[in-house]
Structures are given as C-alpha cells and as structure tokens.
Short mmCIF file of C-alpha atoms and ligand atoms in Angstrom, two decimals:
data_model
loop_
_atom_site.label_atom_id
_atom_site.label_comp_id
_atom_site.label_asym_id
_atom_site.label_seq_id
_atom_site.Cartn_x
_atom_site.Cartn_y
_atom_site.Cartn_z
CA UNK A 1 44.86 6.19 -36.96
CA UNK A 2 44.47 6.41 -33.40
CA UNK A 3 47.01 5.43 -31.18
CA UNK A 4 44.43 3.24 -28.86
CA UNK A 5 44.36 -0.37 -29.31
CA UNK A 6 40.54 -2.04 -30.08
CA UNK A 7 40.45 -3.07 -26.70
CA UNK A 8 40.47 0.60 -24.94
CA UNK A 9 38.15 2.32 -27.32
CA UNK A 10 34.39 1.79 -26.31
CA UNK A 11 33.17 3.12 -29.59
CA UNK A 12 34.66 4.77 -32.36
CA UNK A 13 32.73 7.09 -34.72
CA UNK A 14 34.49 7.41 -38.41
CA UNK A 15 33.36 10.31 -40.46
CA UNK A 16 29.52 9.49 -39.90
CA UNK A 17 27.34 11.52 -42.54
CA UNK A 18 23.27 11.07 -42.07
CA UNK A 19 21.50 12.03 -44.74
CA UNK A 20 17.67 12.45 -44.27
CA UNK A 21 15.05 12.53 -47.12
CA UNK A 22 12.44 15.52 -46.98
CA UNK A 23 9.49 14.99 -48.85
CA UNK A 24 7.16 18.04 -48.96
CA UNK A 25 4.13 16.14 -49.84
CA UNK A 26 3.36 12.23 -48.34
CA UNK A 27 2.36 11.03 -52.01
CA UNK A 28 5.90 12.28 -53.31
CA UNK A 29 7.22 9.03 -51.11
CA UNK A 30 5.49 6.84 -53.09
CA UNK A 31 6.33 8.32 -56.26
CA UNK A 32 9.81 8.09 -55.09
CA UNK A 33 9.41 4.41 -54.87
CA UNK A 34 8.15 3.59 -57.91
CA UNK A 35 8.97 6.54 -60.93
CA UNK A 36 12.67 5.78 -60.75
CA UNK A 37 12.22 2.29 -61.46
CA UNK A 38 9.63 3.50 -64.13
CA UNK A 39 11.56 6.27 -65.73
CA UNK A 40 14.49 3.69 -65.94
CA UNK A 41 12.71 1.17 -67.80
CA UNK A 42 11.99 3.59 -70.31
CA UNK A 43 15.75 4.89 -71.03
CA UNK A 44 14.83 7.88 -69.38
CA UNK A 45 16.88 9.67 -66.17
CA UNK A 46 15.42 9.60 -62.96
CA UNK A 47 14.93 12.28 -60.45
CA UNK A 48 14.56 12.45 -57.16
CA UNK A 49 11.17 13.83 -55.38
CA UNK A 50 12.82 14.56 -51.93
CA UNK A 51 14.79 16.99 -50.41
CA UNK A 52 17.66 15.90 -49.03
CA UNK A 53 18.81 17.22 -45.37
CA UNK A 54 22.58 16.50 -43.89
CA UNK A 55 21.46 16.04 -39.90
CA UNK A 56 25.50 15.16 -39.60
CA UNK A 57 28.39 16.05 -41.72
CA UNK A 58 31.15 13.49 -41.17
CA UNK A 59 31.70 12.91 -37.12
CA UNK A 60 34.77 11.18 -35.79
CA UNK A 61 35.27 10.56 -32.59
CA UNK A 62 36.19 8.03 -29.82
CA UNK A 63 35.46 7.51 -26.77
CA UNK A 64 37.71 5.30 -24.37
CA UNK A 65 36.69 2.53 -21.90
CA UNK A 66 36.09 4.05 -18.58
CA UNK A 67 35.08 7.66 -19.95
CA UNK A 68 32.42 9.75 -19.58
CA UNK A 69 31.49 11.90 -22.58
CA UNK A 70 28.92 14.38 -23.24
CA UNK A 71 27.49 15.19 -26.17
CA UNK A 72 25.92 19.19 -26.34
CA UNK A 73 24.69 21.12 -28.69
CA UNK A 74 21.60 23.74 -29.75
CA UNK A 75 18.10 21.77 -30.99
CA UNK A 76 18.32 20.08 -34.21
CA UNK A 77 21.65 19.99 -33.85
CA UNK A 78 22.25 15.97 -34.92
CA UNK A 79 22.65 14.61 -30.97
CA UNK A 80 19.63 12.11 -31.26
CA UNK A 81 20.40 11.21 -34.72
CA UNK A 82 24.23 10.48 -33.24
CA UNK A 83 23.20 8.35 -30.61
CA UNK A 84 20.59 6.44 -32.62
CA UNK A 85 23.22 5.88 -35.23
CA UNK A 86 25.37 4.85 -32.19
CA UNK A 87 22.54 2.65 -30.60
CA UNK A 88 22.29 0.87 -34.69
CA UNK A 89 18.72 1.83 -34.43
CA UNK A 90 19.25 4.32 -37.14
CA UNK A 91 21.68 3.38 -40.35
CA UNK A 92 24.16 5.94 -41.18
CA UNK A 93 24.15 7.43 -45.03
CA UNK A 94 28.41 6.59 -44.56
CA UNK A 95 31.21 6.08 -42.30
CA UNK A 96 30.70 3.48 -39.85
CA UNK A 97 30.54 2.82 -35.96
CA UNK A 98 32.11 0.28 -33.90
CA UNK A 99 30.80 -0.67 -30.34
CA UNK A 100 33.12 -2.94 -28.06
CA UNK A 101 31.07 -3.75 -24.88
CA UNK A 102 27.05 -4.46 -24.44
CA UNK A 103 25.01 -0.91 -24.90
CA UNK A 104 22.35 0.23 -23.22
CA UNK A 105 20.28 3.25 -24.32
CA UNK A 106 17.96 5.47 -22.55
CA UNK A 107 16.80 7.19 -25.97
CA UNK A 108 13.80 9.76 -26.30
CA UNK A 109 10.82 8.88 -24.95
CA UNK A 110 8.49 6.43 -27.10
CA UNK A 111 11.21 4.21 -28.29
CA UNK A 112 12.35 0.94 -26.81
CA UNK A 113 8.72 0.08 -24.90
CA UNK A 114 5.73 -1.47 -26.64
CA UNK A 115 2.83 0.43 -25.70
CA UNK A 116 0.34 -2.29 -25.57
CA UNK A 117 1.99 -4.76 -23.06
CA UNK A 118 2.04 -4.24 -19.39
CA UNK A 119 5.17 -2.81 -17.90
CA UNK A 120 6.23 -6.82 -16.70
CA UNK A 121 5.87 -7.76 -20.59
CA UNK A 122 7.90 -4.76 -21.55
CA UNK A 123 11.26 -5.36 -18.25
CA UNK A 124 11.06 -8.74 -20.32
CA UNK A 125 11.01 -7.93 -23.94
CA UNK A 126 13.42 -5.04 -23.74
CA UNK A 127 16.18 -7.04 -20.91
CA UNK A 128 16.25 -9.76 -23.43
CA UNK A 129 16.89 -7.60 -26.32
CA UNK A 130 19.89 -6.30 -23.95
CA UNK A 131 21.13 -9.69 -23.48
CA UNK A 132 20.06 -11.13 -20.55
CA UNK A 133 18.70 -14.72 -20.31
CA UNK A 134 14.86 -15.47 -18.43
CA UNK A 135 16.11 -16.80 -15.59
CA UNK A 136 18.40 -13.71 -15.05
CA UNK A 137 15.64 -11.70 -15.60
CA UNK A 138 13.12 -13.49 -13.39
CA UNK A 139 16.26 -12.74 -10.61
CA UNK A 140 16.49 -9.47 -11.38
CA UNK A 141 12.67 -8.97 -11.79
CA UNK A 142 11.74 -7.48 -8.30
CA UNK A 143 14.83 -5.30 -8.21
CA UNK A 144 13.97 -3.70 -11.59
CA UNK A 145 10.75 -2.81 -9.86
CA UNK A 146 11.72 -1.42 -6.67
CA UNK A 147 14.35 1.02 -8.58
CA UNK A 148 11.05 2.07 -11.07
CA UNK A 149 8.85 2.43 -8.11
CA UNK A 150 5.77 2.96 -10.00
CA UNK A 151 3.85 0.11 -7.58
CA UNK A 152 1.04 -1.57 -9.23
CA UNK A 153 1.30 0.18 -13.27
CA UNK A 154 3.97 -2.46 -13.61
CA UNK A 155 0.50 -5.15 -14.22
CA UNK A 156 -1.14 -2.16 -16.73
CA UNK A 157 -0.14 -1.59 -20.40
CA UNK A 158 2.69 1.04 -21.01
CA UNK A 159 0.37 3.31 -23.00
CA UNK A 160 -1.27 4.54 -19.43
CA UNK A 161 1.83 5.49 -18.21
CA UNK A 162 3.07 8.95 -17.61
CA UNK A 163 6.41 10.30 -19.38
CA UNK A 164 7.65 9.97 -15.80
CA UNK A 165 6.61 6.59 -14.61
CA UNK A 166 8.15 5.63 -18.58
CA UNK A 167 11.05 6.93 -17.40
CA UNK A 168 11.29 5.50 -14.19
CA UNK A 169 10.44 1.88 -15.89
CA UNK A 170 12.63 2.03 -18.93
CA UNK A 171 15.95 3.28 -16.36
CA UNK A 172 15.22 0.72 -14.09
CA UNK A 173 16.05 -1.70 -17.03
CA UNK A 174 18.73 -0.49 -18.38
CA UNK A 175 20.27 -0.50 -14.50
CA UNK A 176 20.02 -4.14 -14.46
CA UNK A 177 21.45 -5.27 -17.49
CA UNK A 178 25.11 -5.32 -16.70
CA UNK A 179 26.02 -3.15 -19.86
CA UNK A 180 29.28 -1.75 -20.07
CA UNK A 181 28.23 1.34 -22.29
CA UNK A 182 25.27 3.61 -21.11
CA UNK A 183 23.68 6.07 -23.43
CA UNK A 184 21.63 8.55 -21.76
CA UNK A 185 19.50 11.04 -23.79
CA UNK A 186 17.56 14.33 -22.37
CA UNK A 187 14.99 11.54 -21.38
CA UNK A 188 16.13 11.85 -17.82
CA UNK A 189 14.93 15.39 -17.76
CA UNK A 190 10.80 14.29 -17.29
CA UNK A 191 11.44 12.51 -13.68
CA UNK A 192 11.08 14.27 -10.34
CA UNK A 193 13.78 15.02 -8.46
CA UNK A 194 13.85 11.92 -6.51
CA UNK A 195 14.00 9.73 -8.92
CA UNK A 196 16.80 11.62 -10.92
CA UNK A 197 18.62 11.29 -7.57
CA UNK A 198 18.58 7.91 -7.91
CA UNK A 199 19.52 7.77 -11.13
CA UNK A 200 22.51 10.09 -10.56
CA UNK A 201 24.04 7.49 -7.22
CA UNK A 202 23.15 5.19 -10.09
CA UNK A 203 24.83 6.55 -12.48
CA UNK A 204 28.10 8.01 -10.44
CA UNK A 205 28.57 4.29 -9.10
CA UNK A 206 28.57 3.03 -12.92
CA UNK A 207 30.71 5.27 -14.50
CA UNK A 208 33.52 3.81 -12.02
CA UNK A 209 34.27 0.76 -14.51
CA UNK A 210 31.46 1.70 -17.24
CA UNK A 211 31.38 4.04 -20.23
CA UNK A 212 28.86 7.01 -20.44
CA UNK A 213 27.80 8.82 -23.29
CA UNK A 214 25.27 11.55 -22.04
CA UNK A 215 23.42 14.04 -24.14
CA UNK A 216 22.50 17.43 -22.42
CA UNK A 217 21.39 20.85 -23.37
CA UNK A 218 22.54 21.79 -19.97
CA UNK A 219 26.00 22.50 -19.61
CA UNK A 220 26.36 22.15 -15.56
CA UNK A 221 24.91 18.72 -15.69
CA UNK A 222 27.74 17.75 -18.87
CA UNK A 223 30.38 19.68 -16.94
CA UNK A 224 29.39 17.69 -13.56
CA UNK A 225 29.28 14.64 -15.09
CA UNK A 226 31.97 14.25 -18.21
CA UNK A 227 35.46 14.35 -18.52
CA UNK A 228 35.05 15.08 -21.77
CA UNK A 229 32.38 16.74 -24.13
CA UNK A 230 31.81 16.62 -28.06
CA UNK A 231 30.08 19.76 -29.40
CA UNK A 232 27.63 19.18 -32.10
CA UNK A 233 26.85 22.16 -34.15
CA UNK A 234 24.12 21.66 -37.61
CA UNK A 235 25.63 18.03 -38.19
CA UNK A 236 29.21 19.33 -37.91
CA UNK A 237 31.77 17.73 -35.18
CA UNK A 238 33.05 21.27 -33.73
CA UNK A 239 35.29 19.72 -31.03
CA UNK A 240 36.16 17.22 -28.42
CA UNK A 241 37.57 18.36 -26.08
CA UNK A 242 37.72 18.02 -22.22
CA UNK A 243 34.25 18.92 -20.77
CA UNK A 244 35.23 22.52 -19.45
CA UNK A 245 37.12 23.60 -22.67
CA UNK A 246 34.01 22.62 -24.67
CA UNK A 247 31.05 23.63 -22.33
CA UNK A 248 33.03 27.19 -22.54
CA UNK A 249 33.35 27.13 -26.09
CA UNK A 250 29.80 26.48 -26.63
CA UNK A 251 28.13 29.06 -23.99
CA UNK A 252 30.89 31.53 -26.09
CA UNK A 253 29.61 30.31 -29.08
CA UNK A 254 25.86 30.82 -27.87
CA UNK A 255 26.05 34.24 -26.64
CA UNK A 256 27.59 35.11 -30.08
CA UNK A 257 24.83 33.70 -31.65
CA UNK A 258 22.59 35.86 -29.22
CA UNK A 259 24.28 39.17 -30.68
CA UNK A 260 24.78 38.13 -34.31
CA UNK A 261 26.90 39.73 -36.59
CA UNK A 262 27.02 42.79 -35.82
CA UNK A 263 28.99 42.70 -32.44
CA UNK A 264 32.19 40.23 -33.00
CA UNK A 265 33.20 38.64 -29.59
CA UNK A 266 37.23 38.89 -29.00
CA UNK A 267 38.25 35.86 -27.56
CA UNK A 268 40.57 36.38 -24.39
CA UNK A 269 42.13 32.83 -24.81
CA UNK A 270 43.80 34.17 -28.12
CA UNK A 271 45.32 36.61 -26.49
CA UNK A 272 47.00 35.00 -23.90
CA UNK A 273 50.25 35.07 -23.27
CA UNK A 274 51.37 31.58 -23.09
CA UNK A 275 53.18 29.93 -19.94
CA UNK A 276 52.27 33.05 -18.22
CA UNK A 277 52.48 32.59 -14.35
CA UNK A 278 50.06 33.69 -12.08
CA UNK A 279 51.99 34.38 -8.34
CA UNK A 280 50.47 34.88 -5.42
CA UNK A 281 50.27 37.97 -3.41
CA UNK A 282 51.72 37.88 0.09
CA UNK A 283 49.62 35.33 2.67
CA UNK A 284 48.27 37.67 5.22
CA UNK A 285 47.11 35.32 7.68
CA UNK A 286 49.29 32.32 9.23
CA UNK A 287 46.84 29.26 9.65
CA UNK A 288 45.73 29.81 5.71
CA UNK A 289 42.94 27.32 4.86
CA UNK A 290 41.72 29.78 1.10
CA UNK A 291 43.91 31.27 -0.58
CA UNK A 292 43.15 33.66 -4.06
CA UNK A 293 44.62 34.29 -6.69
CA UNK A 294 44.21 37.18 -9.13
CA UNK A 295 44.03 36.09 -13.06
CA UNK A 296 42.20 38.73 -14.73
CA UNK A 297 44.84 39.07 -16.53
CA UNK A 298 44.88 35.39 -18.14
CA UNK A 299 41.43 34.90 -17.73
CA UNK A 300 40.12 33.34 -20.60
CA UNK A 301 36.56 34.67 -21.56
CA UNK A 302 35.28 36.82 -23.99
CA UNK A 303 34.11 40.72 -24.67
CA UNK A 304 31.79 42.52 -26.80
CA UNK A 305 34.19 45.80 -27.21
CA UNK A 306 31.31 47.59 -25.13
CA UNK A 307 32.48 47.52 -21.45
CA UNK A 308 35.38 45.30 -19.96
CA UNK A 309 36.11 43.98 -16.50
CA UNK A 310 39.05 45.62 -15.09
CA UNK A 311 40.08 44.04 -11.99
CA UNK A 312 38.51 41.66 -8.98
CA UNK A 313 39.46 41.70 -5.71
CA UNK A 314 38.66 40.35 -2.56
CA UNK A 315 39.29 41.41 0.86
CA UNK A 316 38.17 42.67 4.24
CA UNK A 317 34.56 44.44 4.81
CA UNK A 318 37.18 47.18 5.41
CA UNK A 319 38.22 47.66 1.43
CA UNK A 320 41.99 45.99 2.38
CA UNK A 321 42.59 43.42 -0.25
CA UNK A 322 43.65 39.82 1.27
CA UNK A 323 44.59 36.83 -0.92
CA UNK A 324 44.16 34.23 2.23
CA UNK A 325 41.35 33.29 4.43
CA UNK A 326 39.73 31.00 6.19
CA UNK A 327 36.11 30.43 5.22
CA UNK A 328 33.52 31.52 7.34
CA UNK A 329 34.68 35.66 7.40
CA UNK A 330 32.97 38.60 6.00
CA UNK A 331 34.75 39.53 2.71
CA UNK A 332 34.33 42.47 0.38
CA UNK A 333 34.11 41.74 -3.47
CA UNK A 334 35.69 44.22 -6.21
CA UNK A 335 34.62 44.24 -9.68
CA UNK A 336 35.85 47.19 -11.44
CA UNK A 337 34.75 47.19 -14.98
CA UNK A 338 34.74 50.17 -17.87
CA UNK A 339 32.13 50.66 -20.10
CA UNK A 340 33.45 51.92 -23.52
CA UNK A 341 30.32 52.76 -24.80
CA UNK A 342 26.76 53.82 -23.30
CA UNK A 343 25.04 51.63 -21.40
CA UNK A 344 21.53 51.64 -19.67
CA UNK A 345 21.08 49.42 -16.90
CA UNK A 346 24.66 47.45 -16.53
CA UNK A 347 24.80 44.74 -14.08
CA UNK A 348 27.75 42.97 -12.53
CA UNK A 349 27.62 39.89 -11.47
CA UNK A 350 30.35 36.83 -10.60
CA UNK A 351 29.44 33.43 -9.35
CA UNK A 352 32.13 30.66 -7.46
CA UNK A 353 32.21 27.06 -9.29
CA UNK A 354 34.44 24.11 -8.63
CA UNK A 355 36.88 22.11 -10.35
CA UNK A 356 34.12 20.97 -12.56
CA UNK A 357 32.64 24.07 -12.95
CA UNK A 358 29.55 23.29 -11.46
CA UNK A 359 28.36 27.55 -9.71
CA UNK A 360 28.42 26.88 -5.77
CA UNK A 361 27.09 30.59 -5.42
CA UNK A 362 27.44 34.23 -6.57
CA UNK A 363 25.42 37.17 -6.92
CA UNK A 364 24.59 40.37 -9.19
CA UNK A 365 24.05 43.57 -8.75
CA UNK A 366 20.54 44.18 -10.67
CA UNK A 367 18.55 43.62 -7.62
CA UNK A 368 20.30 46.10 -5.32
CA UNK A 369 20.64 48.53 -8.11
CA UNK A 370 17.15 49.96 -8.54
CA UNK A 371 15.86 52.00 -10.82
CA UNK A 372 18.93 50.69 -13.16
CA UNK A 373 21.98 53.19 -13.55
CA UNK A 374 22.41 54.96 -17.06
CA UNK A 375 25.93 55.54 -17.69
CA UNK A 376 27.95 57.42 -20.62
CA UNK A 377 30.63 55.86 -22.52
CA UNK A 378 34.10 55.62 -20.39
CA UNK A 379 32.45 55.56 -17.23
CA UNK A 380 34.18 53.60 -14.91
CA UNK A 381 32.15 51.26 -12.24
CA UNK A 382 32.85 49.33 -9.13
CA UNK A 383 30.75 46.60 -7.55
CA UNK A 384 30.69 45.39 -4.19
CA UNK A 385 29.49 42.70 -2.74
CA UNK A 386 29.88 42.54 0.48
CA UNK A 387 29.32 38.63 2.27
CA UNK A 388 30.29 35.58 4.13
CA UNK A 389 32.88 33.56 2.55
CA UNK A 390 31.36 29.88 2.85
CA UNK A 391 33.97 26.99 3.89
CA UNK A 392 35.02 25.57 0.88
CA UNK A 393 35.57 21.76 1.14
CA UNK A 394 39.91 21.03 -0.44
CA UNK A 395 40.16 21.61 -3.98
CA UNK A 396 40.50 24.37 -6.60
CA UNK A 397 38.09 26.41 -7.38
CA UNK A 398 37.52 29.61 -9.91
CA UNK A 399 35.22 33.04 -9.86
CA UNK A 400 33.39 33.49 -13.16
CA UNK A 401 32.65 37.66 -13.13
CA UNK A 402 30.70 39.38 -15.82
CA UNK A 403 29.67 42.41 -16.81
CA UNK A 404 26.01 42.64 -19.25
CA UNK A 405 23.63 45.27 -19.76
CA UNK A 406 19.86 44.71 -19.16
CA UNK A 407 18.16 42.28 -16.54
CA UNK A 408 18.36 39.13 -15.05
CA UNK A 409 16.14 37.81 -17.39
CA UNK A 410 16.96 39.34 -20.95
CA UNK A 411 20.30 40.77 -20.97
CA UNK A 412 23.50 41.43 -23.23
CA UNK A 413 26.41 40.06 -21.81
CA UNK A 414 29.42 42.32 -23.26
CA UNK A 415 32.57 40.91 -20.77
CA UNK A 416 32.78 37.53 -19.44
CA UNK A 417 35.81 36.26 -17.62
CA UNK A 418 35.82 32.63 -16.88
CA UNK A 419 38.51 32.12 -14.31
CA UNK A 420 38.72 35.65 -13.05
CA UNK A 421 39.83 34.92 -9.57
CA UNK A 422 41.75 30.94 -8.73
CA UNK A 423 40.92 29.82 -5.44
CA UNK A 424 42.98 26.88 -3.34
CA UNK A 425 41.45 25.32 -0.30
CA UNK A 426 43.52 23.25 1.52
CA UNK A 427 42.24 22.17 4.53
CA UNK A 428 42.34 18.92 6.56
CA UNK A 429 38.94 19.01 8.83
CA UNK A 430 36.46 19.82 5.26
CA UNK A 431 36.63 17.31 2.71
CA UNK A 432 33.34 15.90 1.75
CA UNK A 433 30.52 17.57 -0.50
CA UNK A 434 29.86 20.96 -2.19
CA UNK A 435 29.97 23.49 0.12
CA UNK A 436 31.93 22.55 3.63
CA UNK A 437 30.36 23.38 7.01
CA UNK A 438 32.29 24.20 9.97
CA UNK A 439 31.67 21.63 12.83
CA UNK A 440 31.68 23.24 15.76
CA UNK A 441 32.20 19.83 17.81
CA UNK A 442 31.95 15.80 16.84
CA UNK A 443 31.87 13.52 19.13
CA UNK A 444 30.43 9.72 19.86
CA UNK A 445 29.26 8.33 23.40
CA UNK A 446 28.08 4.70 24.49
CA UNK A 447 24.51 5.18 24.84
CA UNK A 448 23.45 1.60 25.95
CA UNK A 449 24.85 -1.58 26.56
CA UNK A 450 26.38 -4.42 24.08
CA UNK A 451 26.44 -7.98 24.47
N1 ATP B 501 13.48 11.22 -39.50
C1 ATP B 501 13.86 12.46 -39.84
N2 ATP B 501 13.54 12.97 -41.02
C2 ATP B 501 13.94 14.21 -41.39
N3 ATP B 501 14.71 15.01 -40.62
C3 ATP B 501 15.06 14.55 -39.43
C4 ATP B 501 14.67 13.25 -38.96
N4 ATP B 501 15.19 13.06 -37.73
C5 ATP B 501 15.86 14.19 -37.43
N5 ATP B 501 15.79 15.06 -38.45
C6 ATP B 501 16.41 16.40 -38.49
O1 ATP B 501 17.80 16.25 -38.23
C7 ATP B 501 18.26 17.33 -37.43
C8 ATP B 501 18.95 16.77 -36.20
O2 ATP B 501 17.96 16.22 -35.35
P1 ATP B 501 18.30 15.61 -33.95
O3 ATP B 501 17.03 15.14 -33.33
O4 ATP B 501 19.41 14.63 -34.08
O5 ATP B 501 18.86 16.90 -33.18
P2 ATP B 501 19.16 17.08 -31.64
O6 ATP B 501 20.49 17.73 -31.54
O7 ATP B 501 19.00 15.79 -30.91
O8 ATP B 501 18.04 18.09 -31.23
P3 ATP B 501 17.28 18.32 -29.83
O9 ATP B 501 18.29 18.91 -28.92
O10 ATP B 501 16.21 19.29 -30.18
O11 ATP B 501 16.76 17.00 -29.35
C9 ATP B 501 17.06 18.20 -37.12
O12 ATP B 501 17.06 19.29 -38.00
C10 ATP B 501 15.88 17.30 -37.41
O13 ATP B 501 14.78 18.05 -37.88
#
C-alpha cells in the first residue's frame, strides 16, 4: 500500500493486464459469438476461436498530483493501450484504475472527433464530454480557435482536415477545458514546429499545478519534460523511475537489443563503487565561472568488451589539462579509448547535456577522420577536439563520450559513458535559456518624452 493519501495520487494503476482477442479469420468472430452458447446447450465444452494476445502484463504505478510522467517504450509495446485504459476508453481484462481530477486526452489521431461535423460541432461535442457547460464553451469558443489557428476549416467537416490542422483543433480543446490531468500521446508529433511551440509554453505553464502523463518514443523530449518516466517493455512494467535513470536504462536496453545475444553489455552502474567521491582537481584560474570534473571512473554507462574509453580531459589548445574556465575560451578535448579487439572505422564522439539531459552540443570524429582508420586489437586512440567552450547559463551539467565502430548513420556502439565529465557553472550575469551568451554591454536610454 502506498504511503500517499487519495488526495495526492492523480491516478493509480493496480496490476492492469489487457488481454486482446486475435482472430485469424473475420468469420471466426462470429463463430465465437454464437458456438459457445451452442456447444453449451448441448453438454458439450466450448472452445475458443481466438488467439489471445497480453498487450500488458500487470502494470502498477502512480503518479502524484503535480507530476509529470512519461511513458516510453519500443512500438507495440502497450503505451496506447495504457493510456486508453487510463482515458476508460478501453476496459482492462483486470486490475483497475483510479483517476482523481478531470482528464483530458490527446490520444492517436482519429479518436475523440466526429468526422462528419464541422470543426465548431466537434470544440462543442468533445468540451462537453470534458465537462464544460454551453455557456462556458460559447466563452471559450473564440479562444479555442485562435490557439487552433486553422482560420475558416473550423465551418468545414473534420474529415477535410489534415492530421495537422486535427491536431491543432483537437489541442486547442483540450487547452480550454480546465482539466487537471493531461494525457498527451505521440499525436503531437504531426504539427509544425510552430504550433508544437505553442503547445510546449502551453504545456510548461500547465504542468505548474497540473498532472502530465506524456507518451514519447523520443527520449530528449521525456527527459525535457518528466520528472519521472515508466518504461514499458511487451506489456511488462520494467521501471519507474526518475526520467534520467529510465531514459538511460532504456537507450541501454535498446542498443543491447541492436547487438543481440551474442555481445552481453557490462553495465558500469554495477560496478560502482558506492559513496565514491569525485574531488576536484586544483582551480587554475581565480574568477572561476566552469568548473570540470573528471568521473570516468564512476561513470555509469555501458561496454561491449570490444574497446573502452579510458580517460577525458579538457584543457588548453596547448594539451595542459584545466578543470576551470570561463566560457567563451578555446579548449582541447581528450578522449583516450582502447580497443580490445579489431576495429574498422572507430569513431569517438561526446556530446554536453544539461541537468535534464537534454545534448546542448558535441561532436565526433567520423567526419574529420576520412577514409576511416583500421586498427588491430590493443591499439590505443586519442581524440581531439579542439573548440570554443560556449557560456553555459548556472547549473550542472554532464559530457556523454562514446566510443562505436562504423558511421554516423549505422554504427556499433561498444563504450558509452553517460556522465563522463560533471560540469558546474556558477555564474551571476548568465542565467536564462540553453546555451548563455556573453553580453558585451546592456543598457536602457529615454528615447522620447512621457506624460
Ligand atoms: N485492438 C487490438 N487488437 C489486437 N491487438 C491489439 C489491439 N490494440 C493493440 N494491440 C496490440 O497490442 C500491442 C500494444 O499496442 P499499443 O498500441 O498499446 O503499443 P504502443 O506501445 O502504443 O506502440 P506504438 O509506439 O507503436 O504506438 C501491440 O502488439 C498491438 O498490436
């Protein structure tokens, strides 16, 4: 039993099994329908005609006012049928779902709208399903289509839409229908970038009081957006856990699926010492806005047993290693890496990501390396990347370095060090956005009179 009270959890999901029937052959439904009733009458034992297919195992989970979860996950993995079960537009085979707060869904495309009525019949067939009374709708009306923006389609039957301007229509509802639990499937994915900008301020302002559940193949838009993340895996609940811890495990998971069997990843994690501490080298320079910090060591990550990364470093375009800067400076990047077996073509590569490990930039080496080195088993490599450190706005920030074998493209990733390198930025001009920029000057003049 959890240890939250009703009135914090935002929905709770207890060991929910689906079970779908497959029928190989349409007539086999009917038979279904009909011979077991049949066969019954006559003493005799019924079978069934369908297959049947477990799209989840038993999921528990809950998720507390406030938070924002995602839900990831390869295809056919049971995400849909979870939030449809979720939404109570799908019945689960067992276990059972509690909702406290009004939902709103923004399910797969096809589902909510009726195709024949214009978009104004559908803003006020689907708002009233969500609650809201005609006269709030009639005052919300114009606002719903200003957000949609798809002018005069609003007066033409759904059917003639695009997947975008569906989109665009069936968000603008759910924005306007004060729930307190949004549900946001891949849907978002078919609008242009505009409108998904939109939808993200929307969003961002929301999940400050609301609750989001938000479904995504892509981990860098669960990993900007969740605190935490439940990994779906063939109908099976691998974990909940916070959105980094589970984004990792599944891009780990992934990339083992990639090699198969034969090749047996060796998680890093598991070999980490615990409560190690990670000290920094000596600050070099006195007005210190960046400073690094070297965890190779305690990294977690993963390798193949083909090549391993060895050690990063970054310092001066000279080669001497520096754990402070300032942002802004020419730096030299490290990666020394061994490859314990042969390897045609190996390419380093690391990439910077915030708190929320969303990559701010990075590089590889396949590019500059051309044609592709070939190198024997125990040869030892360095890359170097030589560049200008960008300002960092405050916060903490980690380098992701890897070494694979292959291109950009198609490659075989055999090392992979998550946190290889900590940064710090503490700085009290750069605060705001991704990437800080160095203001030369800011200032503010009177440029006309006031009354
Ligand atoms: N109505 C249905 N009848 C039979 N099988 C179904 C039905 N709906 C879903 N499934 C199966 O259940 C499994 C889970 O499907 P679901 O759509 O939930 O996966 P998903 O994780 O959302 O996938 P995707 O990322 O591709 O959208 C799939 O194997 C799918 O084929």
């Amino acid at each position: 039993m959890s240890s939250e009270t009703s009135r914090d959890v935002a929905i709770r999901v207890t060991g929910v099994t689906k079970c779908f029937q497959i029928y190989e052959q349409p007539h086999l439904r009917l038979k279904q329908a009909v011979m077991p009733r049949v066969l019954r009458a006559a003493g005799l034992e019924p079978r069934n005609y369908f297959q049947e297919f477990w799209a989840l195992k038993g999921v528990d989970f809950e998720v507390r006012r406030g938070d924002t979860v995602g839900i990831i996950g390869r295809n056919g993995s049971g995400k849909s049928t979870l939030l449809q079960i979720i939404c109570g537009t799908l019945q689960a085979t067992s276990g059972s779902v509690e909702v406290n707060g009004r939902v709103a869904a923004l399910l797969e495309l096809g589902a909510g709208f009726n195709p024949e009525f214009s978009g104004r019949e559908n803003v006020y067939l689907s708002a009233s399903i969500l609650g809201l009374t005609r006269d709030q709708i009639d005052a919300r009306f114009d606002d719903i289509v200003a957000f949609a923006d798809i002018g005069d389609f609003v007066e033409r039957p759904v059917k003639t839409y695009s997947s975008g301007m569906y989109v665009r229509l069936a968000f603008a509802v759910i924005a306007h229908v004060d729930a307190d639990i949004l549900i946001i499937d891949e849907a978002l994915a078919v609008g242009d970038a505009i409108f998904v900008q939109k939808c993200m301020r929307f969003l961002r302002k929301f999940r400050e009081n609301g609750t989001l559940l938000f479904v995504s193949h892509d981990t860098g838009s669960v990993l900007n957006f969740c605190k935490s993340a439940v990994w779906l895996n063939r109908g099976d609940m691998v974990m909940h856990a916070s959105a980094e811890d589970a984004c990792n495990a599944y891009i780990e998971y992934c990339s083992q699926e990639v090699y198969g069997d034969a090749v047996k990843l060796k998680s890093r994690q598991a070999a980490r010492e615990e409560g190690a501490v990670i000290k920094p080298k000596a600050r070099v320079e006195a007005d210190t806005r960046l400073e690094m910090f070297d965890n190779v060591a305690n990294s977690a990550g993963w390798h193949s047993g083909s090549a391993a990364i060895d050690s990063v470093e970054l310092g001066n375009p000279e080669g001497e290693v520096l754990t402070s800067f300032a942002g802004g400076e020419e730096v030299l990047l490290r990666v020394r890496a061994t490859a314990h077996v042969a390897l045609s073509s190996p390419l380093i590569g690391f990439f910077v990501k915030d708190r929320l490990g969303q990559s701010l930039f990075g590089e590889h080496t396949y590019t500059y390396i051309q044609p592709p080195m070939e190198v024997e088993a125990g040869t030892r490599l360095e890359a170097s990347f030589r560049f200008t450190l960008p300002m960092l706005p405050n916060g903490d920030y980690s380098m992701t370095v890897s070494i694979a074998e292959g291109d950009p493209f198609a490659n075989t990733q055999h090392a992979w060090l998550h946190d290889a390198v900590l940064i710090k930025v503490a700085s009290p001009k750069l605060r705001y956005g991704l990437v800080g920029i160095p203001f030369e000057e800011v200032s503010m003049r009177r440029i006309g009179g006031g009354e």
